[in-house]
Tab-separated table of C-alpha atoms in Angstrom:
chain	number	residue	atom	x	y	z
A	1	ASP	CA	94.654	101.947	90.669
A	2	ALA	CA	96.854	103.101	87.616
A	3	LYS	CA	96.381	101.321	84.317
A	4	THR	CA	98.957	99.159	82.676
A	5	THR	CA	100.099	98.466	79.115
A	6	GLN	CA	101.869	95.032	78.422
A	7	PRO	CA	102.458	93.253	75.459
A	8	THR	CA	100.117	90.564	74.265
A	9	SER	CA	102.176	88.085	73.582
A	10	MET	CA	106.219	87.010	73.558
A	11	ASP	CA	108.343	84.598	73.114
A	12	CYS	CA	111.680	83.665	74.505
A	13	ALA	CA	114.027	80.281	74.123
A	14	GLU	CA	114.599	78.409	76.933
A	15	GLY	CA	118.483	78.980	79.181
A	16	ARG	CA	117.366	82.293	77.523
A	17	ALA	CA	116.484	85.580	79.560
A	18	ALA	CA	113.070	86.822	79.530
A	19	ASN	CA	112.090	90.110	79.565
A	20	LEU	CA	108.577	91.179	80.002
A	21	PRO	CA	108.075	94.963	79.499
A	22	CYS	CA	104.740	97.160	81.629
A	23	ASN	CA	104.375	100.541	81.359
A	24	HIS	CA	102.311	102.400	83.814
A	25	SER	CA	102.907	106.282	82.673
A	26	THR	CA	99.914	106.838	85.364
A	27	ILE	CA	101.723	105.408	88.353
A	28	SER	CA	100.740	107.914	91.654
A	29	GLY	CA	103.577	108.165	93.622
A	30	ASN	CA	102.402	105.678	96.056
A	31	GLU	CA	101.262	102.806	94.378
A	32	TYR	CA	103.856	99.382	94.181
A	33	VAL	CA	104.302	97.635	90.900
A	34	TYR	CA	103.198	94.157	91.348
A	35	TRP	CA	103.649	91.373	89.088
A	36	TYR	CA	101.909	88.015	89.103
A	37	ARG	CA	102.195	84.771	86.449
A	38	GLN	CA	99.515	82.167	85.262
A	39	ILE	CA	100.758	78.510	84.737
A	40	HIS	CA	97.308	77.396	83.013
A	41	SER	CA	94.945	75.732	85.681
A	42	GLN	CA	96.110	77.369	87.932
A	43	GLY	CA	95.826	79.761	90.390
A	44	PRO	CA	98.521	83.041	89.869
A	45	GLN	CA	101.445	83.161	91.691
A	46	TYR	CA	102.845	85.911	92.984
A	47	ILE	CA	106.300	86.506	91.811
A	48	ILE	CA	107.741	90.275	92.530
A	49	HIS	CA	106.876	93.782	93.435
A	50	GLY	CA	108.464	97.089	94.141
A	51	LEU	CA	108.709	101.019	94.290
A	52	LYS	CA	110.914	102.539	93.430
A	53	ASN	CA	114.771	100.697	93.892
A	54	ASN	CA	114.674	97.749	91.297
A	55	GLU	CA	114.187	94.505	93.418
A	56	THR	CA	115.443	91.333	92.871
A	57	ASN	CA	114.877	87.533	94.754
A	58	GLU	CA	114.705	84.111	94.049
A	59	MET	CA	112.718	84.153	90.898
A	60	ALA	CA	112.861	87.055	89.511
A	61	SER	CA	114.308	91.023	88.471
A	62	LEU	CA	112.306	94.429	88.831
A	63	ILE	CA	113.702	96.867	87.007
A	64	ILE	CA	111.324	100.088	87.720
A	65	THR	CA	112.487	103.020	85.208
A	66	GLU	CA	113.637	106.527	87.652
A	67	ASP	CA	110.341	108.082	86.816
A	68	ARG	CA	108.008	105.171	87.380
A	69	LYS	CA	106.406	105.012	84.426
A	70	SER	CA	107.742	101.821	83.262
A	71	SER	CA	109.160	98.736	84.863
A	72	THR	CA	110.465	95.060	82.856
A	73	LEU	CA	110.539	91.945	85.132
A	74	ILE	CA	113.514	90.129	84.224
A	75	LEU	CA	113.312	85.858	84.359
A	76	PRO	CA	116.996	85.376	83.607
A	77	HIS	CA	116.825	82.218	82.440
A	78	ALA	CA	113.832	80.726	81.030
A	79	THR	CA	112.669	77.424	81.110
A	80	LEU	CA	109.786	75.693	79.626
A	81	ARG	CA	108.176	75.583	83.163
A	82	ASP	CA	107.988	79.489	83.254
A	83	THR	CA	105.077	78.866	80.443
A	84	ALA	CA	102.194	81.990	81.690
A	85	VAL	CA	100.742	84.533	81.065
A	86	TYR	CA	102.463	86.960	82.831
A	87	TYR	CA	100.163	90.558	84.691
A	88	CYS	CA	102.154	93.501	86.192
A	89	ILE	CA	99.575	95.216	88.114
A	90	ALA	CA	100.055	98.956	89.700
A	91	ALA	CA	98.411	98.537	93.265
A	92	LEU	CA	97.907	101.318	95.747
A	93	LEU	CA	98.571	100.744	98.887
A	94	TYR	CA	97.247	102.327	102.466
A	95	THR	CA	98.340	102.017	105.330
A	96	GLY	CA	98.214	99.073	107.549
A	97	THR	CA	95.871	97.762	104.251
A	98	ALA	CA	96.328	95.467	101.413
A	99	SER	CA	96.307	96.671	98.189
A	100	LYS	CA	93.736	95.679	95.658
A	101	LEU	CA	94.923	93.905	92.445
A	102	THR	CA	93.389	94.881	89.466
A	103	PHE	CA	94.948	92.457	86.924
A	104	GLY	CA	94.500	93.398	83.486
A	105	THR	CA	95.342	90.735	80.167
A	106	GLY	CA	98.551	90.546	81.090
A	107	THR	CA	101.171	88.736	78.578
A	108	ARG	CA	101.048	85.495	77.493
A	109	LEU	CA	104.738	84.098	78.053
A	110	GLN	CA	105.887	81.450	74.690
A	111	VAL	CA	109.440	79.591	76.128
A	112	THR	CA	110.497	77.338	73.553
A	113	LEU	CA	113.287	74.843	73.235
B	1	GLY	CA	97.099	76.272	106.621
B	2	ALA	CA	99.814	75.668	104.551
B	3	GLY	CA	98.534	77.638	101.875
B	4	VAL	CA	94.791	79.177	100.632
B	5	SER	CA	92.240	76.372	100.693
B	6	GLN	CA	88.872	76.607	98.994
B	7	SER	CA	86.047	73.584	98.584
B	8	PRO	CA	84.598	72.599	96.818
B	9	SER	CA	86.773	72.541	93.858
B	10	ASN	CA	84.364	71.554	91.526
B	11	LYS	CA	80.847	72.497	91.876
B	12	VAL	CA	77.747	71.504	89.041
B	13	THR	CA	74.943	73.651	90.057
B	14	GLU	CA	70.907	73.393	88.640
B	15	LYS	CA	69.922	77.130	86.471
B	16	GLY	CA	68.291	79.374	89.518
B	17	LYS	CA	69.725	77.403	92.741
B	18	ASP	CA	72.145	78.611	95.442
B	19	VAL	CA	75.734	78.205	96.396
B	20	GLU	CA	77.828	78.995	98.197
B	21	LEU	CA	81.981	78.963	97.776
B	22	ARG	CA	84.197	78.906	100.940
B	23	CYS	CA	88.137	80.414	101.543
B	24	ASP	CA	90.029	79.269	104.200
B	25	PRO	CA	93.480	81.806	103.612
B	26	ILE	CA	96.270	81.701	105.263
B	27	SER	CA	96.210	82.337	109.077
B	28	GLY	CA	97.531	85.458	110.123
B	29	HIS	CA	96.838	87.127	106.834
B	30	THR	CA	94.153	90.242	106.831
B	31	ALA	CA	93.109	90.481	103.172
B	32	LEU	CA	91.144	88.228	101.604
B	33	TYR	CA	90.227	88.891	97.901
B	34	TRP	CA	87.987	86.980	95.996
B	35	TYR	CA	88.073	86.774	92.430
B	36	ARG	CA	86.550	84.656	89.002
B	37	GLN	CA	87.901	83.857	85.578
B	38	SER	CA	85.335	82.780	82.722
B	39	LEU	CA	87.212	80.427	80.448
B	40	GLY	CA	89.930	81.918	78.332
B	41	GLN	CA	89.685	85.569	79.926
B	42	GLY	CA	91.570	87.145	82.522
B	43	LEU	CA	91.099	87.385	86.249
B	44	GLU	CA	87.636	89.810	87.296
B	45	PHE	CA	88.380	91.679	90.641
B	46	LEU	CA	84.513	90.913	93.068
B	47	ILE	CA	84.984	92.041	96.108
B	48	TYR	CA	88.454	92.061	98.794
B	49	PHE	CA	88.035	91.991	102.783
B	50	GLN	CA	90.706	93.592	105.184
B	51	GLY	CA	89.772	91.973	108.501
B	52	ASN	CA	85.968	91.362	108.467
B	53	SER	CA	84.758	94.302	106.634
B	54	ALA	CA	85.265	94.879	103.386
B	55	PRO	CA	86.468	98.431	101.723
B	56	ASP	CA	85.449	97.457	97.972
B	57	LYS	CA	82.333	95.370	96.689
B	58	SER	CA	82.590	97.528	93.518
B	59	GLY	CA	83.900	94.028	91.081
B	60	LEU	CA	80.404	92.229	92.792
B	61	PRO	CA	78.103	91.479	89.358
B	62	SER	CA	74.709	91.722	90.996
B	63	ASP	CA	73.018	91.278	93.708
B	64	ARG	CA	72.456	88.384	93.570
B	65	PHE	CA	76.407	88.032	94.863
B	66	SER	CA	77.229	88.645	98.146
B	67	ALA	CA	80.585	87.797	100.852
B	68	GLU	CA	80.954	87.868	104.012
B	69	ARG	CA	83.819	86.561	106.258
B	70	THR	CA	84.158	85.926	109.921
B	71	GLY	CA	86.421	86.148	112.755
B	72	GLY	CA	88.816	87.791	110.715
B	73	SER	CA	89.136	84.021	108.263
B	74	VAL	CA	87.425	81.923	106.956
B	75	SER	CA	84.888	83.612	103.967
B	76	THR	CA	82.186	82.641	101.810
B	77	LEU	CA	80.926	84.307	98.552
B	78	THR	CA	77.494	83.592	98.085
B	79	ILE	CA	75.675	83.423	94.250
B	80	GLN	CA	71.683	83.144	94.808
B	81	ARG	CA	70.107	82.774	91.904
B	82	THR	CA	72.680	81.203	89.477
B	83	GLN	CA	72.545	81.672	86.278
B	84	GLN	CA	74.907	80.396	83.023
B	85	GLU	CA	76.721	82.828	82.860
B	86	ASP	CA	78.177	82.579	86.786
B	87	SER	CA	79.909	79.678	85.643
B	88	ALA	CA	83.585	80.365	86.177
B	89	VAL	CA	86.378	79.583	88.419
B	90	TYR	CA	85.726	81.889	91.896
B	91	LEU	CA	89.903	81.638	92.834
B	92	CYS	CA	90.412	83.171	96.715
B	93	ALA	CA	93.018	84.556	98.071
B	94	SER	CA	94.871	85.949	100.699
B	95	SER	CA	97.976	88.394	101.987
B	96	ARG	CA	99.005	89.894	104.802
B	97	ALA	CA	98.496	93.506	104.466
B	98	MET	CA	101.639	95.029	102.543
B	99	GLY	CA	102.564	91.687	101.227
B	100	GLU	CA	101.963	89.535	98.785
B	101	ALA	CA	98.875	87.749	97.662
B	102	PHE	CA	98.547	83.572	97.382
B	103	PHE	CA	96.240	82.060	95.796
B	104	GLY	CA	94.042	78.865	95.969
B	105	GLN	CA	93.586	76.468	93.223
B	106	GLY	CA	89.766	77.771	92.679
B	107	THR	CA	86.318	76.703	92.697
B	108	ARG	CA	85.345	74.950	89.443
B	109	LEU	CA	81.198	76.652	88.999
B	110	THR	CA	79.696	75.451	85.700
B	111	VAL	CA	75.801	76.534	86.190
B	112	VAL	CA	73.563	74.253	84.008
């Protein structure tokens, strides 16, 4: 699996967009980009994933660069409940089987009033 | 069930004892993962199952750790002769073949 690099921590004001970057310069053509978050003392929560195209769901948007070497997770209107550690994962997808998810150290996002 | 269920939620054991941690995945999910997380640390991959087979056991820390999955459903993680460094939260997750992974709330293991 490709290694991902994320900033250690970020701050965001409540109500503003939180933009969390991730570098995955060695990503291969069949590796997806997954984002998870972990709120204190809870199990990780899936947010979104994508391969090439930008993706949006009710939680966030995922913007993947054309060369796929980096991506950005966007939380459009951050709230205090979005304070968490956010993990970006590049995972190889085998046809018909699941992806092994290797978590790095993630970005600790602190949303403030 | 509605989500991934792990039991027990908390386990305190004496050093040297064996422990079994159980994971009930979401019905129909073919993949099952075990991770552990020590206090203040990131998630450490242990093993994952596709059906009943384990294509990747590379994360198991030592031969004291083993896991099995039966009927493509329930999985048990066994730690033999527990050591204090085994103290951590053990997390289980399940997913469909190409879907997102859903995590349980974990088992907090304390070895005293």
